[in-house]
Amino acid sequence: SKQDKYNKTPKLKIHQIANLNVAHEFLKAFYEEVKIKGVPSPEQINEADLKAILGLIWVLILRFSIADIDEGGLAAKEGLLLWCKRNTAGYAGVDPPGIEDFHMSWKNGLGFAALINKFRPKLLDYNSLDQSDPKACMRIAFQVAEEKLGIPPLLDPEDICDVPKPDEKSIMTYLAQYWKVFSADTKMFLASKRLNRAIERRLFNSGLRDEYLALAAEFLEKVEHECGVFRALDFGASFDALRNQYFDFEDYKSTTKAHLMSFKVRVESSYNALQSKLQNDKFPPYTAPEGLSIESVISKWQELESLEAPYSEKLTSSLIELFKQTFVHFDSDSSKTLDKNELQACFSALSLEFSEVDSVKLFGNEESISLEVFIQYMMEKLVDSSDKEQIRESALILSKNDTSVGHDTMQSYLGSREYAWIAKTFPVEEGGSGKLEIETLTQAIFSPL
């Protein structure tokens, strides 16, 4: 290659010119690229033509140290000047009047110190400078630039202070080193800020992920518990056991399932929020571990719903079978009917009190009831309609058919949260009976919120 064709020990001028010709080929191509005319000839350089050599050096400095400067839409010299002006604004002794050029604006040395203080305030205390001594200010700034920033001392204070007009190109070349160091700082700052934000987003998204996983795990555990109950189809043999299971299932339908459905919405919202945030942050979508995916959540919910009907049907058929067996047991004359005495014995066997209300509702003007009537009535007694009439009857049962019920009775049978509402709504007055009217209680429960 052309780079290899040079004389490593050029003693004769012809050899020196030949070596310079190798470099000259590259310089010609470079000058054409940057659209500058007048590349020095090999002979000019060999004959130490100072003007030609300095011109060549300046072109190289301008191209490789200054041309890349960009500030406020301005490039090279104008961009560097604007950068210096902006970053020394407000510094006493510099602004006003501000940086206006690359010669007279720098004679007091404060501009260099201001730039260092602007970007690295811990390296140079601007307010401690003696502004009456330009050389001292410049010497401090140049020393800090060299020792702390790695900027070579291209200038001496005398080069600026002891001449009527400092050399513009020399100051531009020196200041370009400041721009390179501090623009690199700016790039590092922006890069670190972007990296910080990316990590912050990752940490925040990790929190969303952990929230989703915790919710999904808790939801799946709760639903699996209910599924286990429904899967077992394990029903008690006594009426009390079956009745409790029936009431539990009614509670499940009216309360537990509503809570689970609300929980499911929370899980899905958490998952959607996570995926939406990841998408907005340009992160890859989240894939949950096996068994905790949103598909697992939906599948488990579908399984729960599919198990409800078989469980309900089996529970109902078990109750009907128990009622049928009890009815047949007390049908002493095998008439497939029960009279009042037989029905009372039947109720007792089921640990139920046979009330006058039951008698009227079942018999009316009849002397006996059929199996179908008995089963229908018993199932209706189990149904939790939660209407005002049923709640009134429930309160009457607690009061043992009295028109009022005592606070002590309510506290014994109700949950702590429910009794707290009773105590707050119907406070016991000093010297009072400690009882509340059944009708008043019923009206209060169903009053507008």
CSV table of C-alpha atoms in Angstrom, one decimal:
chain,number,residue,atom,x,y,z
A,1,SER,CA,0.0,0.0,0.0
A,2,LYS,CA,1.0,3.7,-0.3
A,3,GLN,CA,1.5,3.9,3.5
A,4,ASP,CA,4.3,1.3,3.2
A,5,LYS,CA,6.2,3.1,0.4
A,6,TYR,CA,8.2,5.6,2.5
A,7,ASN,CA,11.8,5.9,3.4
A,8,LYS,CA,12.4,5.2,7.0
A,9,THR,CA,15.9,6.9,7.0
A,10,PRO,CA,15.5,9.9,4.7
A,11,LYS,CA,18.9,11.5,4.6
A,12,LEU,CA,18.7,13.1,1.2
A,13,LYS,CA,16.2,15.8,0.3
A,14,ILE,CA,14.8,13.7,-2.5
A,15,HIS,CA,13.9,11.0,0.0
A,16,GLN,CA,12.3,13.6,2.3
A,17,ILE,CA,10.3,15.0,-0.6
A,18,ALA,CA,9.2,11.4,-1.5
A,19,ASN,CA,8.0,10.8,2.0
A,20,LEU,CA,6.1,14.1,2.1
A,21,ASN,CA,4.5,13.1,-1.2
A,22,VAL,CA,2.9,10.1,0.5
A,23,ALA,CA,1.4,12.3,3.1
A,24,HIS,CA,0.5,14.9,0.4
A,25,GLU,CA,-1.8,12.4,-1.3
A,26,PHE,CA,-3.9,12.1,1.8
A,27,LEU,CA,-3.8,15.9,2.5
A,28,LYS,CA,-5.1,16.6,-1.1
A,29,ALA,CA,-8.0,14.2,-0.6
A,30,PHE,CA,-8.7,15.7,2.8
A,31,TYR,CA,-8.7,19.3,1.5
A,32,GLU,CA,-11.0,18.3,-1.3
A,33,GLU,CA,-13.4,16.7,1.2
A,34,VAL,CA,-13.6,19.8,3.4
A,35,LYS,CA,-13.6,22.1,0.3
A,36,ILE,CA,-10.5,24.0,1.2
A,37,LYS,CA,-8.0,25.2,-1.4
A,38,GLY,CA,-4.3,25.6,-1.2
A,39,VAL,CA,-2.9,22.5,0.3
A,40,PRO,CA,0.8,23.1,1.0
A,41,SER,CA,3.2,21.4,-1.4
A,42,PRO,CA,5.8,18.8,-0.2
A,43,GLU,CA,8.5,21.3,-1.1
A,44,GLN,CA,7.0,24.1,1.0
A,45,ILE,CA,6.8,21.9,4.0
A,46,ASN,CA,10.4,20.6,3.4
A,47,GLU,CA,11.7,24.1,3.2
A,48,ALA,CA,10.0,25.0,6.5
A,49,ASP,CA,7.6,27.5,5.0
A,50,LEU,CA,6.2,28.7,8.3
A,51,LYS,CA,3.1,30.3,6.9
A,52,ALA,CA,2.2,27.2,4.9
A,53,ILE,CA,2.8,24.9,7.8
A,54,LEU,CA,0.8,27.0,10.3
A,55,GLY,CA,-2.0,27.2,7.8
A,56,LEU,CA,-2.0,23.4,7.4
A,57,ILE,CA,-2.0,22.9,11.2
A,58,TRP,CA,-4.9,25.4,11.6
A,59,VAL,CA,-6.9,23.5,9.0
A,60,LEU,CA,-6.4,20.3,10.9
A,61,ILE,CA,-7.3,21.9,14.2
A,62,LEU,CA,-10.4,23.5,12.6
A,63,ARG,CA,-11.5,20.2,11.1
A,64,PHE,CA,-10.8,17.9,14.0
A,65,SER,CA,-11.1,20.1,17.1
A,66,ILE,CA,-13.6,22.8,16.2
A,67,ALA,CA,-15.7,21.7,13.3
A,68,ASP,CA,-17.7,19.2,15.5
A,69,ILE,CA,-18.8,21.8,17.9
A,70,ASP,CA,-22.5,22.4,17.8
A,71,GLU,CA,-24.3,24.9,20.0
A,72,GLY,CA,-27.8,26.3,19.6
A,73,GLY,CA,-27.8,25.4,15.9
A,74,LEU,CA,-24.5,27.1,15.2
A,75,ALA,CA,-21.4,25.1,14.3
A,76,ALA,CA,-17.6,25.4,14.6
A,77,LYS,CA,-16.4,29.0,15.5
A,78,GLU,CA,-19.9,30.5,15.9
A,79,GLY,CA,-21.0,27.5,18.0
A,80,LEU,CA,-18.0,27.6,20.2
A,81,LEU,CA,-18.5,31.3,20.8
A,82,LEU,CA,-22.1,30.9,21.7
A,83,TRP,CA,-21.2,28.0,24.1
A,84,CYS,CA,-18.6,30.2,25.8
A,85,LYS,CA,-21.1,33.1,26.1
A,86,ARG,CA,-23.9,30.9,27.5
A,87,ASN,CA,-21.8,29.2,30.1
A,88,THR,CA,-20.1,32.3,31.4
A,89,ALA,CA,-23.3,34.4,31.6
A,90,GLY,CA,-23.8,36.0,35.0
A,91,TYR,CA,-20.2,35.7,36.2
A,92,ALA,CA,-18.9,39.0,37.6
A,93,GLY,CA,-16.1,40.4,35.6
A,94,VAL,CA,-17.2,38.5,32.5
A,95,ASP,CA,-20.9,39.3,32.0
A,96,PRO,CA,-21.5,42.1,31.5
A,97,PRO,CA,-20.5,42.7,28.8
A,98,GLY,CA,-20.3,38.9,28.1
A,99,ILE,CA,-18.0,36.9,25.8
A,100,GLU,CA,-18.1,38.6,22.4
A,101,ASP,CA,-14.9,37.2,20.7
A,102,PHE,CA,-11.9,35.0,20.9
A,103,HIS,CA,-9.4,37.7,21.8
A,104,MET,CA,-10.2,40.7,24.0
A,105,SER,CA,-13.0,39.0,26.0
A,106,TRP,CA,-10.3,36.6,27.5
A,107,LYS,CA,-7.6,39.1,28.5
A,108,ASN,CA,-8.6,39.2,32.2
A,109,GLY,CA,-8.5,35.4,32.6
A,110,LEU,CA,-11.9,35.3,34.2
A,111,GLY,CA,-13.6,33.6,31.2
A,112,PHE,CA,-11.5,30.5,31.6
A,113,ALA,CA,-12.1,30.4,35.3
A,114,ALA,CA,-15.9,30.9,34.8
A,115,LEU,CA,-16.1,27.9,32.4
A,116,ILE,CA,-14.3,25.6,34.9
A,117,ASN,CA,-16.5,26.8,37.8
A,118,LYS,CA,-19.7,26.4,35.7
A,119,PHE,CA,-19.1,22.7,35.0
A,120,ARG,CA,-16.9,21.7,37.9
A,121,PRO,CA,-17.6,24.1,40.7
A,122,LYS,CA,-15.7,22.0,43.3
A,123,LEU,CA,-12.4,22.4,41.3
A,124,LEU,CA,-12.3,26.2,41.3
A,125,ASP,CA,-13.7,28.8,43.7
A,126,TYR,CA,-14.6,31.6,41.4
A,127,ASN,CA,-15.4,34.1,44.1
A,128,SER,CA,-12.0,33.7,45.7
A,129,LEU,CA,-10.1,34.9,42.6
A,130,ASP,CA,-8.3,38.3,42.7
A,131,GLN,CA,-9.9,39.9,39.7
A,132,SER,CA,-7.4,42.7,39.8
A,133,ASP,CA,-4.6,40.3,38.8
A,134,PRO,CA,-5.5,38.8,35.3
A,135,LYS,CA,-2.3,36.7,35.1
A,136,ALA,CA,-2.9,35.1,38.5
A,137,CYS,CA,-6.5,34.3,37.6
A,138,MET,CA,-5.3,32.8,34.3
A,139,ARG,CA,-2.5,30.8,35.9
A,140,ILE,CA,-5.0,29.3,38.4
A,141,ALA,CA,-7.5,28.4,35.6
A,142,PHE,CA,-4.7,26.9,33.3
A,143,GLN,CA,-3.3,24.9,36.2
A,144,VAL,CA,-6.7,23.4,37.2
A,145,ALA,CA,-7.4,22.7,33.5
A,146,GLU,CA,-4.1,20.8,33.1
A,147,GLU,CA,-4.0,19.0,36.4
A,148,LYS,CA,-7.7,18.2,37.0
A,149,LEU,CA,-9.2,18.1,33.5
A,150,GLY,CA,-6.3,16.9,31.4
A,151,ILE,CA,-6.3,19.9,29.1
A,152,PRO,CA,-2.8,20.6,27.8
A,153,PRO,CA,-1.4,24.1,28.5
A,154,LEU,CA,-1.4,25.3,24.9
A,155,LEU,CA,-1.2,28.9,26.2
A,156,ASP,CA,0.7,30.9,28.8
A,157,PRO,CA,-0.8,33.8,30.6
A,158,GLU,CA,1.7,36.1,28.9
A,159,ASP,CA,0.5,35.0,25.5
A,160,ILE,CA,-2.8,36.7,26.3
A,161,CYS,CA,-2.1,39.4,28.9
A,162,ASP,CA,1.1,40.8,27.4
A,163,VAL,CA,-0.1,41.5,23.9
A,164,PRO,CA,-2.4,44.2,22.6
A,165,LYS,CA,-4.7,41.6,20.9
A,166,PRO,CA,-4.4,37.9,21.7
A,167,ASP,CA,-4.2,35.4,18.8
A,168,GLU,CA,-7.8,34.3,18.0
A,169,LYS,CA,-6.8,31.0,16.6
A,170,SER,CA,-4.7,30.0,19.6
A,171,ILE,CA,-7.5,30.9,22.0
A,172,MET,CA,-10.1,29.0,19.9
A,173,THR,CA,-7.8,25.9,19.8
A,174,TYR,CA,-7.4,26.0,23.6
A,175,LEU,CA,-11.1,26.6,24.3
A,176,ALA,CA,-12.0,23.8,22.0
A,177,GLN,CA,-10.3,21.5,24.5
A,178,TYR,CA,-12.6,22.9,27.2
A,179,TRP,CA,-15.7,22.2,25.0
A,180,LYS,CA,-14.5,18.6,24.4
A,181,VAL,CA,-14.0,17.9,28.1
A,182,PHE,CA,-17.2,19.5,29.3
A,183,SER,CA,-19.4,18.3,26.4
A,184,ALA,CA,-18.2,14.9,27.3
A,185,ASP,CA,-19.3,15.6,30.9
A,186,THR,CA,-22.6,16.7,29.5
A,187,LYS,CA,-22.9,13.5,27.5
A,188,MET,CA,-21.9,11.5,30.5
A,189,PHE,CA,-24.5,13.3,32.6
A,190,LEU,CA,-27.2,12.7,30.0
A,191,ALA,CA,-26.2,9.1,29.5
A,192,SER,CA,-26.2,8.5,33.3
A,193,LYS,CA,-29.6,10.2,33.6
A,194,ARG,CA,-31.0,8.1,30.9
A,195,LEU,CA,-29.5,5.0,32.5
A,196,ASN,CA,-30.9,6.0,35.9
A,197,ARG,CA,-34.4,6.5,34.4
A,198,ALA,CA,-34.2,3.2,32.7
A,199,ILE,CA,-33.2,1.4,35.9
A,200,GLU,CA,-35.9,3.4,37.8
A,201,ARG,CA,-38.5,2.2,35.3
A,202,ARG,CA,-37.3,-1.3,35.6
A,203,LEU,CA,-37.5,-1.2,39.4
A,204,PHE,CA,-41.0,0.3,39.2
A,205,ASN,CA,-42.1,-2.3,36.7
A,206,SER,CA,-40.5,-5.0,39.0
A,207,GLY,CA,-42.7,-3.7,41.7
A,208,LEU,CA,-45.8,-4.0,39.4
A,209,ARG,CA,-44.7,-7.5,38.6
A,210,ASP,CA,-44.3,-8.5,42.2
A,211,GLU,CA,-47.7,-7.0,43.0
A,212,TYR,CA,-49.3,-9.0,40.2
A,213,LEU,CA,-47.6,-12.3,41.3
A,214,ALA,CA,-48.6,-11.8,44.9
A,215,LEU,CA,-52.3,-11.0,43.9
A,216,ALA,CA,-52.3,-14.0,41.4
A,217,ALA,CA,-50.9,-16.4,44.0
A,218,GLU,CA,-53.4,-15.3,46.7
A,219,PHE,CA,-56.3,-15.4,44.2
A,220,LEU,CA,-55.4,-18.8,43.0
A,221,GLU,CA,-55.1,-20.1,46.5
A,222,LYS,CA,-58.5,-18.8,47.5
A,223,VAL,CA,-60.2,-20.1,44.4
A,224,GLU,CA,-58.5,-23.5,44.7
A,225,HIS,CA,-59.8,-23.8,48.3
A,226,GLU,CA,-63.4,-23.3,47.0
A,227,CYS,CA,-62.8,-25.7,44.1
A,228,GLY,CA,-61.5,-28.3,46.6
A,229,VAL,CA,-64.8,-28.0,48.6
A,230,PHE,CA,-66.9,-28.3,45.5
A,231,ARG,CA,-64.8,-31.2,44.0
A,232,ALA,CA,-65.1,-33.3,47.2
A,233,LEU,CA,-68.9,-33.5,47.1
A,234,ASP,CA,-68.6,-34.6,50.7
A,235,PHE,CA,-71.9,-34.0,52.5
A,236,GLY,CA,-72.9,-34.6,56.1
A,237,ALA,CA,-75.5,-37.3,57.0
A,238,SER,CA,-77.5,-35.1,59.5
A,239,PHE,CA,-79.8,-32.3,58.7
A,240,ASP,CA,-77.7,-29.9,60.8
A,241,ALA,CA,-74.7,-30.7,58.8
A,242,LEU,CA,-76.5,-30.5,55.4
A,243,ARG,CA,-78.2,-27.3,56.5
A,244,ASN,CA,-74.9,-25.7,57.4
A,245,GLN,CA,-73.4,-26.7,54.1
A,246,TYR,CA,-76.4,-25.3,52.4
A,247,PHE,CA,-76.1,-22.0,54.2
A,248,ASP,CA,-72.4,-22.0,53.5
A,249,PHE,CA,-73.1,-22.4,49.8
A,250,GLU,CA,-75.6,-19.6,50.0
A,251,ASP,CA,-73.1,-17.4,51.7
A,252,TYR,CA,-70.6,-18.3,49.0
A,253,LYS,CA,-73.0,-17.3,46.2
A,254,SER,CA,-74.0,-14.0,47.8
A,255,THR,CA,-70.7,-12.9,49.4
A,256,THR,CA,-67.6,-15.1,48.9
A,257,LYS,CA,-68.0,-15.3,45.1
A,258,ALA,CA,-68.6,-11.5,44.9
A,259,HIS,CA,-65.3,-11.0,46.8
A,260,LEU,CA,-63.5,-13.4,44.6
A,261,MET,CA,-64.9,-11.8,41.4
A,262,SER,CA,-63.7,-8.4,42.7
A,263,PHE,CA,-60.3,-10.0,43.5
A,264,LYS,CA,-60.2,-11.4,40.0
A,265,VAL,CA,-60.8,-7.9,38.6
A,266,ARG,CA,-57.9,-6.6,40.8
A,267,VAL,CA,-55.6,-9.4,39.4
A,268,GLU,CA,-56.5,-8.6,35.8
A,269,SER,CA,-56.1,-4.9,36.4
A,270,SER,CA,-52.7,-5.4,37.9
A,271,TYR,CA,-51.6,-7.6,35.0
A,272,ASN,CA,-52.9,-5.1,32.4
A,273,ALA,CA,-51.3,-2.2,34.2
A,274,LEU,CA,-48.0,-4.1,34.2
A,275,GLN,CA,-48.1,-5.0,30.5
A,276,SER,CA,-49.3,-1.5,29.5
A,277,LYS,CA,-46.4,0.1,31.5
A,278,LEU,CA,-43.9,-2.3,30.0
A,279,GLN,CA,-45.1,-1.4,26.5
A,280,ASN,CA,-45.0,2.4,27.2
A,281,ASP,CA,-41.4,2.0,28.5
A,282,LYS,CA,-40.4,-0.1,25.5
A,283,PHE,CA,-39.7,-3.1,27.6
A,284,PRO,CA,-40.5,-6.7,26.5
A,285,PRO,CA,-43.9,-8.0,27.7
A,286,TYR,CA,-43.9,-10.0,31.0
A,287,THR,CA,-44.2,-13.7,31.0
A,288,ALA,CA,-45.3,-15.0,34.3
A,289,PRO,CA,-44.0,-18.3,35.8
A,290,GLU,CA,-46.0,-21.4,35.0
A,291,GLY,CA,-49.1,-21.6,37.2
A,292,LEU,CA,-49.2,-17.8,37.9
A,293,SER,CA,-50.0,-16.6,34.4
A,294,ILE,CA,-53.1,-14.6,33.6
A,295,GLU,CA,-54.3,-17.6,31.6
A,296,SER,CA,-54.0,-19.7,34.8
A,297,VAL,CA,-56.1,-17.1,36.7
A,298,ILE,CA,-58.8,-17.2,34.0
A,299,SER,CA,-58.7,-21.0,33.8
A,300,LYS,CA,-59.0,-21.5,37.6
A,301,TRP,CA,-62.0,-19.1,37.6
A,302,GLN,CA,-63.7,-21.1,34.9
A,303,GLU,CA,-63.0,-24.3,36.8
A,304,LEU,CA,-64.7,-22.8,39.9
A,305,GLU,CA,-67.8,-21.9,37.9
A,306,SER,CA,-68.0,-25.3,36.3
A,307,LEU,CA,-67.9,-27.0,39.7
A,308,GLU,CA,-70.7,-24.9,41.3
A,309,ALA,CA,-73.7,-26.5,39.5
A,310,PRO,CA,-72.8,-30.1,40.2
A,311,TYR,CA,-72.1,-29.2,43.9
A,312,SER,CA,-75.4,-27.4,44.2
A,313,GLU,CA,-77.3,-30.2,42.6
A,314,LYS,CA,-75.8,-32.8,44.8
A,315,LEU,CA,-76.3,-30.8,47.9
A,316,THR,CA,-80.0,-30.2,47.0
A,317,SER,CA,-80.6,-33.8,46.2
A,318,SER,CA,-79.0,-34.9,49.5
A,319,LEU,CA,-81.3,-32.6,51.4
A,320,ILE,CA,-84.3,-33.8,49.5
A,321,GLU,CA,-83.3,-37.4,50.2
A,322,LEU,CA,-83.0,-36.7,53.9
A,323,PHE,CA,-86.4,-35.0,54.0
A,324,LYS,CA,-87.9,-37.9,52.1
A,325,GLN,CA,-86.3,-40.5,54.5
A,326,THR,CA,-87.5,-38.5,57.6
A,327,PHE,CA,-91.0,-38.1,56.1
A,328,VAL,CA,-91.3,-41.9,55.4
A,329,HIS,CA,-90.0,-42.7,58.9
A,330,PHE,CA,-92.8,-40.8,60.6
A,331,ASP,CA,-95.5,-41.9,58.1
A,332,SER,CA,-96.7,-44.5,60.6
A,333,ASP,CA,-99.7,-45.6,58.6
A,334,SER,CA,-97.9,-45.6,55.3
A,335,SER,CA,-100.5,-43.2,53.9
A,336,LYS,CA,-97.8,-41.1,52.2
A,337,THR,CA,-99.1,-38.2,54.2
A,338,LEU,CA,-98.3,-36.7,57.7
A,339,ASP,CA,-100.8,-35.3,60.1
A,340,LYS,CA,-99.8,-32.5,62.6
A,341,ASN,CA,-98.5,-34.9,65.3
A,342,GLU,CA,-96.4,-36.8,62.8
A,343,LEU,CA,-95.1,-33.6,61.3
A,344,GLN,CA,-94.2,-32.2,64.7
A,345,ALA,CA,-92.3,-35.4,65.4
A,346,CYS,CA,-90.6,-35.0,62.0
A,347,PHE,CA,-89.6,-31.4,62.8
A,348,SER,CA,-88.2,-32.5,66.2
A,349,ALA,CA,-86.1,-35.2,64.5
A,350,LEU,CA,-84.7,-32.5,62.3
A,351,SER,CA,-83.9,-30.4,65.4
A,352,LEU,CA,-86.5,-27.8,64.3
A,353,GLU,CA,-89.2,-26.1,66.2
A,354,PHE,CA,-92.7,-26.7,64.8
A,355,SER,CA,-94.4,-23.3,65.2
A,356,GLU,CA,-97.9,-22.1,64.7
A,357,VAL,CA,-96.8,-20.3,61.6
A,358,ASP,CA,-95.5,-23.6,60.2
A,359,SER,CA,-98.8,-25.3,61.0
A,360,VAL,CA,-100.9,-22.6,59.3
A,361,LYS,CA,-98.7,-22.4,56.2
A,362,LEU,CA,-98.5,-26.2,55.8
A,363,PHE,CA,-102.0,-27.4,56.7
A,364,GLY,CA,-104.4,-24.5,56.3
A,365,ASN,CA,-107.7,-26.3,56.5
A,366,GLU,CA,-106.3,-29.7,55.6
A,367,GLU,CA,-105.7,-32.6,58.1
A,368,SER,CA,-102.5,-33.9,56.5
A,369,ILE,CA,-99.8,-33.0,53.9
A,370,SER,CA,-98.1,-34.9,51.2
A,371,LEU,CA,-94.4,-35.7,50.7
A,372,GLU,CA,-94.2,-33.2,47.9
A,373,VAL,CA,-95.7,-30.4,50.0
A,374,PHE,CA,-93.4,-31.2,52.9
A,375,ILE,CA,-90.2,-31.2,50.7
A,376,GLN,CA,-91.2,-28.0,49.0
A,377,TYR,CA,-91.9,-26.2,52.3
A,378,MET,CA,-88.6,-27.5,53.9
A,379,MET,CA,-86.6,-26.3,50.9
A,380,GLU,CA,-88.3,-22.9,51.1
A,381,LYS,CA,-87.4,-22.6,54.8
A,382,LEU,CA,-83.7,-23.0,53.8
A,383,VAL,CA,-83.8,-20.4,51.0
A,384,ASP,CA,-82.2,-17.2,52.1
A,385,SER,CA,-84.3,-14.6,50.4
A,386,SER,CA,-82.9,-11.9,52.7
A,387,ASP,CA,-86.1,-9.9,52.2
A,388,LYS,CA,-87.7,-7.8,55.0
A,389,GLU,CA,-90.2,-10.5,55.9
A,390,GLN,CA,-87.5,-13.2,56.3
A,391,ILE,CA,-85.3,-10.9,58.4
A,392,ARG,CA,-88.3,-10.1,60.6
A,393,GLU,CA,-88.9,-13.8,61.1
A,394,SER,CA,-85.2,-14.3,62.0
A,395,ALA,CA,-85.3,-11.6,64.6
A,396,LEU,CA,-88.5,-13.1,66.0
A,397,ILE,CA,-86.7,-16.5,66.3
A,398,LEU,CA,-83.9,-14.8,68.3
A,399,SER,CA,-86.5,-13.1,70.5
A,400,LYS,CA,-88.4,-16.3,71.0
A,401,ASN,CA,-91.4,-14.8,69.3
A,402,ASP,CA,-91.3,-11.7,71.6
A,403,THR,CA,-91.9,-8.3,70.0
A,404,SER,CA,-88.5,-7.1,71.3
A,405,VAL,CA,-85.1,-8.6,71.6
A,406,GLY,CA,-82.3,-7.8,74.2
A,407,HIS,CA,-78.9,-6.4,73.4
A,408,ASP,CA,-77.3,-9.3,75.3
A,409,THR,CA,-79.1,-11.8,73.0
A,410,MET,CA,-78.0,-9.9,69.8
A,411,GLN,CA,-74.4,-9.8,71.1
A,412,SER,CA,-74.4,-13.5,71.7
A,413,TYR,CA,-75.6,-14.5,68.3
A,414,LEU,CA,-74.3,-11.8,65.9
A,415,GLY,CA,-70.8,-11.2,64.7
A,416,SER,CA,-68.7,-8.5,66.5
A,417,ARG,CA,-68.9,-6.1,63.4
A,418,GLU,CA,-72.6,-6.7,63.0
A,419,TYR,CA,-73.4,-6.2,66.7
A,420,ALA,CA,-71.2,-3.0,66.7
A,421,TRP,CA,-73.7,-1.6,64.2
A,422,ILE,CA,-76.6,-2.5,66.4
A,423,ALA,CA,-75.0,-0.9,69.4
A,424,LYS,CA,-74.2,2.3,67.5
A,425,THR,CA,-77.7,2.5,65.9
A,426,PHE,CA,-79.6,1.6,69.1
A,427,PRO,CA,-77.4,2.7,72.0
A,428,VAL,CA,-78.5,1.4,75.4
A,429,GLU,CA,-79.8,4.3,77.4
A,430,GLU,CA,-79.0,4.5,81.1
A,431,GLY,CA,-81.9,3.0,83.1
A,432,GLY,CA,-83.4,1.6,79.9
A,433,SER,CA,-84.6,-2.0,79.3
A,434,GLY,CA,-81.7,-2.9,77.0
A,435,LYS,CA,-84.2,-4.2,74.4
A,436,LEU,CA,-85.2,-3.0,71.0
A,437,GLU,CA,-88.3,-3.5,69.0
A,438,ILE,CA,-88.3,-6.2,66.3
A,439,GLU,CA,-90.2,-3.9,63.9
A,440,THR,CA,-87.9,-1.0,64.6
A,441,LEU,CA,-84.8,-3.1,64.0
A,442,THR,CA,-86.2,-4.5,60.7
A,443,GLN,CA,-87.0,-1.0,59.5
A,444,ALA,CA,-83.5,0.3,60.4
A,445,ILE,CA,-81.8,-2.6,58.5
A,446,PHE,CA,-83.7,-1.8,55.3
A,447,SER,CA,-83.7,2.0,55.7
A,448,PRO,CA,-82.1,4.1,52.9
A,449,LEU,CA,-78.3,4.3,53.2
